[in-house]
XYZ file of C-alpha atoms in Angstrom:
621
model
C -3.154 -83.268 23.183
C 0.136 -82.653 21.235
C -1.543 -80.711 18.615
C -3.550 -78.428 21.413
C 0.115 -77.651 23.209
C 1.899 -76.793 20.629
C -0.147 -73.562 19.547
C 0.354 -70.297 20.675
C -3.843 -69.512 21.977
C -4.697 -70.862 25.179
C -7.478 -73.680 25.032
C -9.629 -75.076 27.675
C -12.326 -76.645 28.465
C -14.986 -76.052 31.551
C -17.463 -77.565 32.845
C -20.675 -75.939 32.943
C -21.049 -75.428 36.399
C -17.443 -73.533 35.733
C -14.770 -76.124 37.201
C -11.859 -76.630 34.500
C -11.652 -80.030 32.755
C -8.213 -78.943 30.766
C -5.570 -76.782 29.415
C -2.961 -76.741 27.533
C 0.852 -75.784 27.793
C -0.106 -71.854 26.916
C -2.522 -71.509 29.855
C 0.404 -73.412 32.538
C 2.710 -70.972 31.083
C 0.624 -67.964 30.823
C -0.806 -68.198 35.019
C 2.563 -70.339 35.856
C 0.316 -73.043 37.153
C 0.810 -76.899 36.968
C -2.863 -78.674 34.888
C -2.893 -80.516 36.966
C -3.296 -77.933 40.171
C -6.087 -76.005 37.601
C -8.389 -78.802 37.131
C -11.187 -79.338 39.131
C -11.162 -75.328 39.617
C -12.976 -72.109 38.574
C -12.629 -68.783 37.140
C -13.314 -67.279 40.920
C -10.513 -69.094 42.058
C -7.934 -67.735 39.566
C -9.406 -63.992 38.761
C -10.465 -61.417 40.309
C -14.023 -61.594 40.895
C -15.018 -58.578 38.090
C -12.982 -60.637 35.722
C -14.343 -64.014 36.411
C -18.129 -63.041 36.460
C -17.241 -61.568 32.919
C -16.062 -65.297 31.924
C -18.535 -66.978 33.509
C -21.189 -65.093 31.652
C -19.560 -65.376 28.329
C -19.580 -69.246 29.385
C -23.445 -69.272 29.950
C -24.401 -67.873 26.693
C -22.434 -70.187 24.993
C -24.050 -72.982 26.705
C -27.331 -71.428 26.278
C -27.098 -70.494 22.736
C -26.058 -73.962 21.925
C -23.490 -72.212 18.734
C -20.408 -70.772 19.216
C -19.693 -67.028 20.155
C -16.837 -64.678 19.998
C -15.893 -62.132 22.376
C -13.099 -59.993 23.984
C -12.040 -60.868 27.317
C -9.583 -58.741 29.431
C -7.391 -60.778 31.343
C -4.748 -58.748 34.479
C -1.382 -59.906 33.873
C 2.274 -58.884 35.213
C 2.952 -56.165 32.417
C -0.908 -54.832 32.650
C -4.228 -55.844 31.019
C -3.889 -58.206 28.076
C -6.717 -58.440 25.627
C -7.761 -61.754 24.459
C -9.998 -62.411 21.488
C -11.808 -65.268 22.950
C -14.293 -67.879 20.866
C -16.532 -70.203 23.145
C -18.352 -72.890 21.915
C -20.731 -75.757 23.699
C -19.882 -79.734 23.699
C -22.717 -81.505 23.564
C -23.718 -85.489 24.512
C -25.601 -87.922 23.336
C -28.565 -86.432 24.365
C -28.186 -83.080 23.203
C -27.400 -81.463 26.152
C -24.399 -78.931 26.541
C -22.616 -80.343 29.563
C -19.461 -78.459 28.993
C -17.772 -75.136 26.920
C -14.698 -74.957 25.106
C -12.323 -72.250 24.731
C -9.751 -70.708 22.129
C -8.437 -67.080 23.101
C -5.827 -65.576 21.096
C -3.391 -62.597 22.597
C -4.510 -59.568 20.672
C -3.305 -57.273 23.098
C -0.692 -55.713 20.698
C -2.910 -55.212 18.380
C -5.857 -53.599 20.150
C -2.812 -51.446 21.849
C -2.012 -49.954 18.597
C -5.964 -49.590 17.391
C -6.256 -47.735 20.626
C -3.666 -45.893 19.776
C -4.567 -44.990 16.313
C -8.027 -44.499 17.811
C -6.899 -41.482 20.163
C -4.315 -39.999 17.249
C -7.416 -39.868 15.097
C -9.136 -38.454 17.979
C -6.556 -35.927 18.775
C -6.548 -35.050 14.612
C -10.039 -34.719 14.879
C -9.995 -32.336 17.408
C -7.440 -30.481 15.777
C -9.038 -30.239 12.852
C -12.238 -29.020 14.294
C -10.626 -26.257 16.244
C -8.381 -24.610 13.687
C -8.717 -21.667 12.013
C -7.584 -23.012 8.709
C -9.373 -25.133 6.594
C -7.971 -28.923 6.447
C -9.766 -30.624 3.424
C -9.118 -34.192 1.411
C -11.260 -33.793 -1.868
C -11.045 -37.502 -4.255
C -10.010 -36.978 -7.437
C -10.997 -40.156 -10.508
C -13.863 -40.682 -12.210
C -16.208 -39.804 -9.193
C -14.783 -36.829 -7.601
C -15.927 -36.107 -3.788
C -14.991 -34.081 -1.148
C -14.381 -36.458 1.770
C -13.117 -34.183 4.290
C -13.323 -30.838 5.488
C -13.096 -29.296 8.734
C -15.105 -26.621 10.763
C -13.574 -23.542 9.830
C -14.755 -23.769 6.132
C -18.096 -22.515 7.218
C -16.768 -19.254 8.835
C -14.544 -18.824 6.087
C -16.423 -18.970 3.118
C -19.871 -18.605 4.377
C -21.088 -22.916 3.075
C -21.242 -25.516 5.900
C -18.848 -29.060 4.869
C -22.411 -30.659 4.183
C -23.197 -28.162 1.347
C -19.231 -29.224 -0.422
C -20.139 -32.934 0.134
C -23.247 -32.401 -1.553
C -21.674 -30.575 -4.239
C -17.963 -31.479 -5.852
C -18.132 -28.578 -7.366
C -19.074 -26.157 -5.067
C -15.488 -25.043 -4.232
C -14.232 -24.436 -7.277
C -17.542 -22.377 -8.555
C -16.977 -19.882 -6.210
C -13.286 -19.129 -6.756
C -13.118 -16.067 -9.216
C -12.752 -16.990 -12.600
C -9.732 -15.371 -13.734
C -8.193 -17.644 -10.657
C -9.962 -20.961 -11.303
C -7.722 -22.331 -14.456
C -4.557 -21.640 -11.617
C -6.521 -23.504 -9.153
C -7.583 -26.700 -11.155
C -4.177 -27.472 -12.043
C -2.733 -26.792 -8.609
C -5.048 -30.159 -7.658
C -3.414 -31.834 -10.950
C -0.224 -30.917 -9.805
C 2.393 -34.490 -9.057
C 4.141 -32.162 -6.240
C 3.302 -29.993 -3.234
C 2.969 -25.994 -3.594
C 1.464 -22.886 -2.707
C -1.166 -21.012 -4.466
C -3.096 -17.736 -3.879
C -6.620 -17.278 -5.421
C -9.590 -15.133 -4.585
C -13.431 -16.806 -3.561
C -16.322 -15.784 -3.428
C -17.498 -16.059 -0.107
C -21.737 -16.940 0.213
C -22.604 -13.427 1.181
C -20.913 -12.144 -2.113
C -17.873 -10.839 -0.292
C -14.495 -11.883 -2.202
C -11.514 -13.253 -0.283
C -8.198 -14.189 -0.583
C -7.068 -17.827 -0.428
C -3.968 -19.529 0.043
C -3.966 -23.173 -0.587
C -1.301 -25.202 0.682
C -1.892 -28.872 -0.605
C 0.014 -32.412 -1.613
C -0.873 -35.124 -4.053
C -2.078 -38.483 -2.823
C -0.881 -41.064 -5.512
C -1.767 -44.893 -5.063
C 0.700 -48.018 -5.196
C 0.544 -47.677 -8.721
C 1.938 -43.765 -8.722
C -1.593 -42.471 -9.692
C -2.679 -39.432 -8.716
C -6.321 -40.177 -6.211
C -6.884 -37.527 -4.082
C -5.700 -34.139 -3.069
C -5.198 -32.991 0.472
C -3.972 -29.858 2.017
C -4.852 -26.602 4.030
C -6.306 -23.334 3.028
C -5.715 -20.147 4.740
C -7.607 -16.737 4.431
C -4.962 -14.769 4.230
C -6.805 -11.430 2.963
C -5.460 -9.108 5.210
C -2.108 -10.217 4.400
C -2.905 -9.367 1.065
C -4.030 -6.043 2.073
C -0.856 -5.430 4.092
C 1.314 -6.082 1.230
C -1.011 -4.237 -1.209
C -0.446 -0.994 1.273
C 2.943 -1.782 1.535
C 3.379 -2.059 -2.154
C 1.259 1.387 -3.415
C 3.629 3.104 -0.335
C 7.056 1.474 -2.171
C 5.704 2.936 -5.406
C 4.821 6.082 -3.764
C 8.335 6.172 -2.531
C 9.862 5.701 -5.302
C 7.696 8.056 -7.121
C 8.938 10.831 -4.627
C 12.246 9.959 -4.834
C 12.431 10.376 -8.884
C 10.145 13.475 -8.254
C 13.311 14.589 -5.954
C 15.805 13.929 -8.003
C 14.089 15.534 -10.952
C 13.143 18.353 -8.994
C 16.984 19.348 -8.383
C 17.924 18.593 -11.847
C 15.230 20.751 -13.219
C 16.104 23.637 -10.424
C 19.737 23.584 -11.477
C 18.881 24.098 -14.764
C 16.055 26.631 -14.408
C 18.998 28.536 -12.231
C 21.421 28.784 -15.396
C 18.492 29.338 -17.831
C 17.112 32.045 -16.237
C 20.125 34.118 -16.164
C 20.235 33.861 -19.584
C 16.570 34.438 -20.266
C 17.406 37.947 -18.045
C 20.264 38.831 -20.535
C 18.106 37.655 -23.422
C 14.560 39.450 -22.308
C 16.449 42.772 -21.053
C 18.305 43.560 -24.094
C 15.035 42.806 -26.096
C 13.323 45.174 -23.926
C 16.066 47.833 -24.291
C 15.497 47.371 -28.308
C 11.758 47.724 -28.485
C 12.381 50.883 -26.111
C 15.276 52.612 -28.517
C 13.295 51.418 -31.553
C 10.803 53.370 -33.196
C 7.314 52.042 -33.958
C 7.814 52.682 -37.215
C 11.671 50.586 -37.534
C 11.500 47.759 -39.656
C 13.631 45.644 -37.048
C 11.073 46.588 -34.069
C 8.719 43.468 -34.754
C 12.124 40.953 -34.437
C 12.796 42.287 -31.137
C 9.356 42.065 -30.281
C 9.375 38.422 -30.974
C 12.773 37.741 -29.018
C 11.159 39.010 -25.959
C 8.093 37.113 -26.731
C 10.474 33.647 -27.084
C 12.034 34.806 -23.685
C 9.047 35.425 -22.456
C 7.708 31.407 -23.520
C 11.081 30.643 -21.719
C 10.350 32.046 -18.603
C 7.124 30.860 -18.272
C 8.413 27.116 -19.152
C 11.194 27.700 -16.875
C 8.834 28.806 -14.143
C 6.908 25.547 -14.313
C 10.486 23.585 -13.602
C 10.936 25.933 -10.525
C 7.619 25.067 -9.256
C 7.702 21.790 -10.300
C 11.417 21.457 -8.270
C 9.764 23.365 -4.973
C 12.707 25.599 -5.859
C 10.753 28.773 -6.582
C 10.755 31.417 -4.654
C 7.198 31.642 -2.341
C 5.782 34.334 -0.308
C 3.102 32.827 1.459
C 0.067 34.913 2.535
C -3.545 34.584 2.945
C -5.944 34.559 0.201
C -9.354 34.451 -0.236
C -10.137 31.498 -3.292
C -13.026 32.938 -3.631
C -11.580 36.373 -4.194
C -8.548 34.806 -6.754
C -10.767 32.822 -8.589
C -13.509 35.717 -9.716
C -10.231 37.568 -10.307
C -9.389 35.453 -12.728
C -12.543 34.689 -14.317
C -12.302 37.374 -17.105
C -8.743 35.878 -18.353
C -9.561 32.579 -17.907
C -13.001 32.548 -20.050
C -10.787 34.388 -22.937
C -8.340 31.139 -22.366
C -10.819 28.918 -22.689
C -12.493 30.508 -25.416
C -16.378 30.802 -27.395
C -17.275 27.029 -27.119
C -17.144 26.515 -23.411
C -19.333 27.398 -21.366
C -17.597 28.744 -17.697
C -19.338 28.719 -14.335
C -18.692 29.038 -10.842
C -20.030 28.251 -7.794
C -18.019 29.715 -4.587
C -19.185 28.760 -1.435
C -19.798 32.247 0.937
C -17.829 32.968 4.086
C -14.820 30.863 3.091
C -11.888 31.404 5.347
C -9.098 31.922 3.654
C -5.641 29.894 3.278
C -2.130 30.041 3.486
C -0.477 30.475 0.141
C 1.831 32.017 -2.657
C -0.748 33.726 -4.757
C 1.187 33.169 -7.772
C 1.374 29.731 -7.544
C -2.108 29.146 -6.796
C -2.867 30.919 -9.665
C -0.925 28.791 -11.676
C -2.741 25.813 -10.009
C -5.791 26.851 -11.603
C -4.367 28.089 -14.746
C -2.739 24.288 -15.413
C -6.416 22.475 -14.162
C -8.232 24.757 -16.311
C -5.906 24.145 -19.731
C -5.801 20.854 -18.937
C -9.699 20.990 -18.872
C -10.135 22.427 -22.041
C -7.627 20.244 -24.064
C -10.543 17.387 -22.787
C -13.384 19.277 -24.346
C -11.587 19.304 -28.173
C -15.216 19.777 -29.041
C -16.758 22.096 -26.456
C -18.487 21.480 -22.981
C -18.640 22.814 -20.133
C -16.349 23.323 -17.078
C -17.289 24.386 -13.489
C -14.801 25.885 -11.195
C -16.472 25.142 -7.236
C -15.137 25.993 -3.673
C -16.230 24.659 -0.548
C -15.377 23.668 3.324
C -14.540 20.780 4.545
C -13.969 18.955 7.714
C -10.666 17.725 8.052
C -9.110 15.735 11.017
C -8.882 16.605 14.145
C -11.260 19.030 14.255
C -9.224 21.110 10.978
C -10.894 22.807 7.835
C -10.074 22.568 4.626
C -10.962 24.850 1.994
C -11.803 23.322 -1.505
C -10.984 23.696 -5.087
C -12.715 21.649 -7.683
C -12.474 21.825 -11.509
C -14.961 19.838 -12.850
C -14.797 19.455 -16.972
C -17.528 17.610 -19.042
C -14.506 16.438 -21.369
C -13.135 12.849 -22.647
C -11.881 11.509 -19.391
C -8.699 9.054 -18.580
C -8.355 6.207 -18.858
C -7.144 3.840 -15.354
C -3.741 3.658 -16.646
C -3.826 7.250 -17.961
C -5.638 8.237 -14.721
C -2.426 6.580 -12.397
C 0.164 8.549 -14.149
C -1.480 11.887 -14.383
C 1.117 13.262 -11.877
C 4.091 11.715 -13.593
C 6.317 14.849 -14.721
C 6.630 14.531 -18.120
C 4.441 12.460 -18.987
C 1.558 13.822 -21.307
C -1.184 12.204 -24.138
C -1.289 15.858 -26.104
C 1.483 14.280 -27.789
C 4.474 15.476 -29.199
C 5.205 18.964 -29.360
C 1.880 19.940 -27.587
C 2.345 19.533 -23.799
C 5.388 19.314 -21.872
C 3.850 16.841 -19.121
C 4.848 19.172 -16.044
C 1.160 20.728 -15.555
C 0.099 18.505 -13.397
C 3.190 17.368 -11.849
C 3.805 21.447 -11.116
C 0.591 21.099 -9.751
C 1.049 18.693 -7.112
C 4.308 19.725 -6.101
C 2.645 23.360 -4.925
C -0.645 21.837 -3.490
C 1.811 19.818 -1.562
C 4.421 22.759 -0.532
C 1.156 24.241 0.556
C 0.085 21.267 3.487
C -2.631 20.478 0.954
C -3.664 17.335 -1.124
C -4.981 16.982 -4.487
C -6.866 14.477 -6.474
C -8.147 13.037 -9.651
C -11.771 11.688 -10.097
C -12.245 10.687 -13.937
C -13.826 8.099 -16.166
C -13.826 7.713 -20.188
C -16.287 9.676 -21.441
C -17.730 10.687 -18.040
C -15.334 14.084 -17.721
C -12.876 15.051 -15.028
C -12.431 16.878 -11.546
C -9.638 18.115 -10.098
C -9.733 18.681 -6.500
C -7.312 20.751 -4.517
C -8.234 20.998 -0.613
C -6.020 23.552 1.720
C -5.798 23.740 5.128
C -8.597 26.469 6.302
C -6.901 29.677 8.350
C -7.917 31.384 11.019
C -7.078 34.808 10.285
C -8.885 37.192 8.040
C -7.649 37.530 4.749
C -5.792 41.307 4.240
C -6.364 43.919 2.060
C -4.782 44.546 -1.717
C -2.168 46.825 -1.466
C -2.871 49.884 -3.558
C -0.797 49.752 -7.498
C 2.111 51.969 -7.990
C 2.191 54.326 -11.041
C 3.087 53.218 -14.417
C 7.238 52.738 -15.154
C 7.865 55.738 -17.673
C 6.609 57.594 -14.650
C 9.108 55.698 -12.024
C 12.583 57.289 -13.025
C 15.591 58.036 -10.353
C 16.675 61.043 -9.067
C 20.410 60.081 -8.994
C 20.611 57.635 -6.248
C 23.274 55.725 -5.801
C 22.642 51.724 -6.296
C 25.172 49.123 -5.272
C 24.856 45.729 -7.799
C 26.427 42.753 -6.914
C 25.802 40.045 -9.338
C 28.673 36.823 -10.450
C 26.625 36.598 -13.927
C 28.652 39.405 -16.424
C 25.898 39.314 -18.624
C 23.172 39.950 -15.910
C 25.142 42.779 -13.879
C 25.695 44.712 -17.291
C 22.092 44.540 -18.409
C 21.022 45.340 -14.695
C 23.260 48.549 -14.621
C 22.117 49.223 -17.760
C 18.730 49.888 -16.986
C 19.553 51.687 -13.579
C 21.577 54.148 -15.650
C 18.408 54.371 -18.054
C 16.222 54.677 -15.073
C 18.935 58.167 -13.776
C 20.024 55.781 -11.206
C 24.308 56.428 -10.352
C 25.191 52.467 -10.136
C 28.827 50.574 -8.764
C 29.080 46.913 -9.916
C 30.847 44.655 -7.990
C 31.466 41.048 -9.486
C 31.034 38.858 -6.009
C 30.237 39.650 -2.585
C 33.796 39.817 -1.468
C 34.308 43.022 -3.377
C 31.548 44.554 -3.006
C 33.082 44.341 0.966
C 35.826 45.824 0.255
C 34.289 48.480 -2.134
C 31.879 49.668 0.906
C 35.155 49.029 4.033
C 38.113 49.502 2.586
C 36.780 52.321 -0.541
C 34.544 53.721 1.851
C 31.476 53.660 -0.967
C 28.696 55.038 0.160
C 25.608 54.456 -1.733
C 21.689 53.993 -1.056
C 20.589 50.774 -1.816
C 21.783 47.175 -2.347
C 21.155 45.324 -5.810
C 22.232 41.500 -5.144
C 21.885 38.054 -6.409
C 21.382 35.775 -3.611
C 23.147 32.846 -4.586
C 26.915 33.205 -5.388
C 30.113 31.410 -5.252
C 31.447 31.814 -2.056
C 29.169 34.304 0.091
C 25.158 34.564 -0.518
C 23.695 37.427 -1.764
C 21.384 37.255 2.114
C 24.991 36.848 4.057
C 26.211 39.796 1.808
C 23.207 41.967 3.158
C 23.804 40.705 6.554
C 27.216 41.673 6.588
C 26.737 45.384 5.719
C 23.427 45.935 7.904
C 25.912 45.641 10.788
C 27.369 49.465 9.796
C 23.693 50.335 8.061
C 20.595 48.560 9.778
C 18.189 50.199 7.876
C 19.827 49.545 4.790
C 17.111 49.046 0.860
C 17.821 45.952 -0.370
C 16.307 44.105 -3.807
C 17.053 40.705 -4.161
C 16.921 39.107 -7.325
C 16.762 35.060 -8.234
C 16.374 32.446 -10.702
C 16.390 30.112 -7.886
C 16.333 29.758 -4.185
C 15.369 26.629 -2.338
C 15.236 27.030 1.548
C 17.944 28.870 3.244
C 20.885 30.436 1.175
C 24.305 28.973 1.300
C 25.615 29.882 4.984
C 22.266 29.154 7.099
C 20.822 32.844 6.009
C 17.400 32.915 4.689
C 15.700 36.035 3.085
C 14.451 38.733 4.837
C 10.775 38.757 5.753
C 10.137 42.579 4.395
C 12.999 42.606 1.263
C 11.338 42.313 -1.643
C 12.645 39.953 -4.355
C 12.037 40.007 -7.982
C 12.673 37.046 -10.154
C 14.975 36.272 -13.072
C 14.230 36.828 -15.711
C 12.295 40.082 -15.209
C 10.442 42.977 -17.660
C 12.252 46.138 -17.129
C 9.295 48.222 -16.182
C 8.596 45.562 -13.468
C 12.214 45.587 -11.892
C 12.386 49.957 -12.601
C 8.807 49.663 -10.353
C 10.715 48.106 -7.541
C 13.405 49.915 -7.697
C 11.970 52.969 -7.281
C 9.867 52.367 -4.516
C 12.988 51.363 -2.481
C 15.094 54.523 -3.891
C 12.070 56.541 -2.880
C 10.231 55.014 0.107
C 12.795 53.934 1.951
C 16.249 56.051 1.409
């Protein structure tokens, strides 16, 4: 009896019509009952009856079975329901029949608490898993690798259901794209935690993106087991920042195109003064020389380098959006077979040139001049691709834009080498060329852009090596009619002055001598005045009267278009010719050019500037 008190189970022993025959000190202390006040009775009159037909049926199969049996019995206590882990076995006499059952239950309650527990967690996990949008895998790692978990989302994901990855180890890491799969095998070989980003291959062939978030499992003995961890589809996060990325290096790609565009329009400014100075004292020399001086040819060739000059220095004035435009409408159609006949000479024997405009094209709204240097730079760009002949076809059509708009197109298509990707990304690029040194100064199709743009339109590259290029140029579509050419004035050595008297205003000393120079040639009377501020004073205080206005527009202190302001006050109907190396937006002081004053741009050909003068000296005096 000693030895059954001093245990912590509870023993007893009924009889098997159910009365108690004993218990020890546990089941006095457990029910706070005296043995001697339990013996003699039953289950029913210590339990609840739900409780005590449970015991008394464990007690019967005991008896009946004749071996012992083991069971969980829930008993009602003070602090709740205590589990008891219960074994029941039969006592047997002489005669071999079971006249009473024994009983040892031991308190598990804690411990079926805390499987309960562990139970619901694992429940609640489950669930978890199951309903997330992630991917929460365990995969074994050893000598027979397995997947062991993976939740739902894995089939919406990738397109395999769990069963198909516990069928196949390998199945994960087949589909993940093989320039990604070396990254991804050591990420599971990895001692610590980290993030990596691959692409897979999803079942129907489509690839995503993949960011796998995973930890090492490592046994007692610090070796690595098993990998667990999450994956994420995070492809249109990888989109977004592949947007955001091309629109940062599209940035910065107009903000170097900015700040080159201002360098190269300061420096086209200064050049071009000089290349007037330079190009109108050739033209003077070839005029006073005789066909037959042996010095003619030289200054033929200076006003052929300052001819070269201006046309390079043109391309940094388109390039910088800092040349002059005068936007009107124009029929591509019309331009184009306008310029077939110079540019099949360009392009020369071994190329074969074709066309094919689209009819009733409306026209667009552009600078003539600089759409035909659009076509001029596709076209010699064209035929430096076809270093062995080909052909190149120069299309138009209309498009449908957005929102209802047109848009005329431009394609020059070329049957040449083709770019590269990498050439192909930086075709824009100014400066940046593969005619190599000497032979290209990389601003074609920089210059090119920079108009199309200026213009509202867009333009495009479509290449591959050895499958030829197109360039495509698309304008918004107009919806007026396209005017008529006006008619051409005579030749120069027929356009001389009848003595008018021309006011020139110009800050360059080199420039305003040459200009006057040819006025006086041309039997023009001229008055030079430095800067605007004395030409005021020449015309208010010195009472000048003259016929039409000569001016640079921009100049230290006053514009050449505030200048003109100023003295249409006293004369509003006042001939003006504005001339420019550059001009970018409005004029210093707000003023912007005149709509109808014509402008002609440094540096200029005598007979071209002599042309405009005279119509202003004669049309309009």
């Amino acid at each position: 009896m000693a030895l059954i008190d001093h245990t912590s189970a509870v023993i007893y022993m009924r009889k098997s019509d159910g009365r108690y025959l004993l218990v020890n000190r546990e089941y006095e202390r457990l029910f706070d009952l005296r043995r001697e006040d339990i013996v003699g009775l039953t289950d029913h009159d210590l339990f609840p009856r739900e409780v005590a037909d449970a015991f008394r049926e464990n007690d019967r199969q005991a008896l009946a079975g004749g071996v012992p049996i083991q069971r969980e019995e829930s008993v009602p206590g003070d602090d709740g329901v205590r589990t008891y882990l219960t074994v029941k076995f039969p006592l047997i006499d002489e005669h071999g029949i079971p006249y009473a059952v024994a009983g040892i239950s031991t308190d598990i309650t804690e411990r079926s608490r805390a499987e309960a527990a562990l139970r619901d967690s694992e429940e609640r996990f489950r669930l978890l898993a199951e309903h997330a949008q992630d991917i929460i895998f365990r995969y074994r790692l050893g000598s027979a690798p397995a997947m062991e978990y993976l939740s739902r989302a894995v089939e919406a994901i990738t397109g395999f259901a769990a069963e198909d990855y516990y069928a196949d180890p390998q199945l994960l890491v087949s589909r993940i794209e093989p320039e990604d799969r070396r990254m991804f095998e050591q990420s599971w070989q990895a001692p610590r935690s980290g993030t990596t980003t691959f692409r897979l291959r999803r079942r129907d062939g489509e690839v995503v993106w993949m960011e796998q978030r995973a930890s090492a499992v490592t046994d007692d003995a610090g070796e690595l087991v098993a990998v667990e961890g999450i994956l994420r589809d995070v492809t249109e996060r990888m989109a977004a920042e592949q947007e955001r990325s091309q629109l940062e290096q599209q940035l910065r790609q107009a903000e170097r195109l900015d700040s080159l565009g201002q360098l190269a329009g300061g420096v086209a400014h200064d050049f071009n003064n000089i290349l007037a100075v330079i190009s109108g004292y050739a033209d003077m020399l070839v005029d006073e020389l005789g066909d037959d001086h042996p010095s003619r040819p030289d200054a033929a060739s200076i006003k052929q380098a300052a001819a070269r000059g201006t046309a390079l220095t043109r391309q940094l004035l388109l390039f910088s959006h800092s040349e002059p435009s005068k936007a009107e409408l124009l029929d591509l159609n019309t331009v184009t077979a306008e310029m077939l006949l110079l540019l099949d000479r360009t392009l020369g024997e071994d190329i074969e040139l074709s066309t094919v405009l689209a009819p009733d094209l409306p026209p667009v709204v552009m600078d003539r001049s600089k759409f035909e240097q659009v076509l001029m730079n596709a076209v010699l760009n064209a035929r430096a691709a076809m270093t062995s002949g080909g052909r190149l076809t120069i299309s138009t059509s209309l498009e449908h834009g957005g929102e209802g708009g047109k848009l005329v197109s431009l394609a020059v298509a070329d049957t040449g080498s083709g770019m590269t990707p990498e050439v192909l990304a930086r075709a824009f690029e100014p400066f940046f060329t593969t005619k190599g040194r000497g032979s290209g100064t990389g601003l074609g199709l920089a210059t090119t852009y920079g108009v199309v743009t200026e213009a509202g339109g867009t333009i495009s590259l479509e290449s591959k090596v050895g499958g030829g290029t197109t360039l495509r140029v698309r304008l918004p579509a107009s919806d007026e009619d396209a005017p008529t050419v006006s008619p051409a004035l005579p030749e120069a050595s027929a356009l001389t002055g009848n003595g008018q008297r021309i006011l020139v205003v110009e800050d360059e000393e080199a420039v305003r001598d040459i200009v006057c120079r040819l006025l006086v040639k041309g039997g023009y009377k001229v008055f030079a005045a430095q800067h605007p501020a004395e030409a005021l004073r020449m015309c208010r205080d010195g009472a000048l009267a003259f016929d039409v206005l000569v001016t640079d527009v921009i100049m230290p202190g006053m514009s050449g278009t505030q200048l003109f302001a100023e003295l249409r006050r006293d004369r509003p109907n006042l001939p003006v010719l504005f001339m420019s190396g550059y001009t970018s937006g409005p004029a210093p002081g707000g003023q912007e050019l005149p709509p109808d004053a014509p402008l002609i741009r440094k540096p200029f050909e005598s007979h071209v500037f002599l042309k405009e003068m005279y119509q202003l000296a004669t049309e309009r005096v």
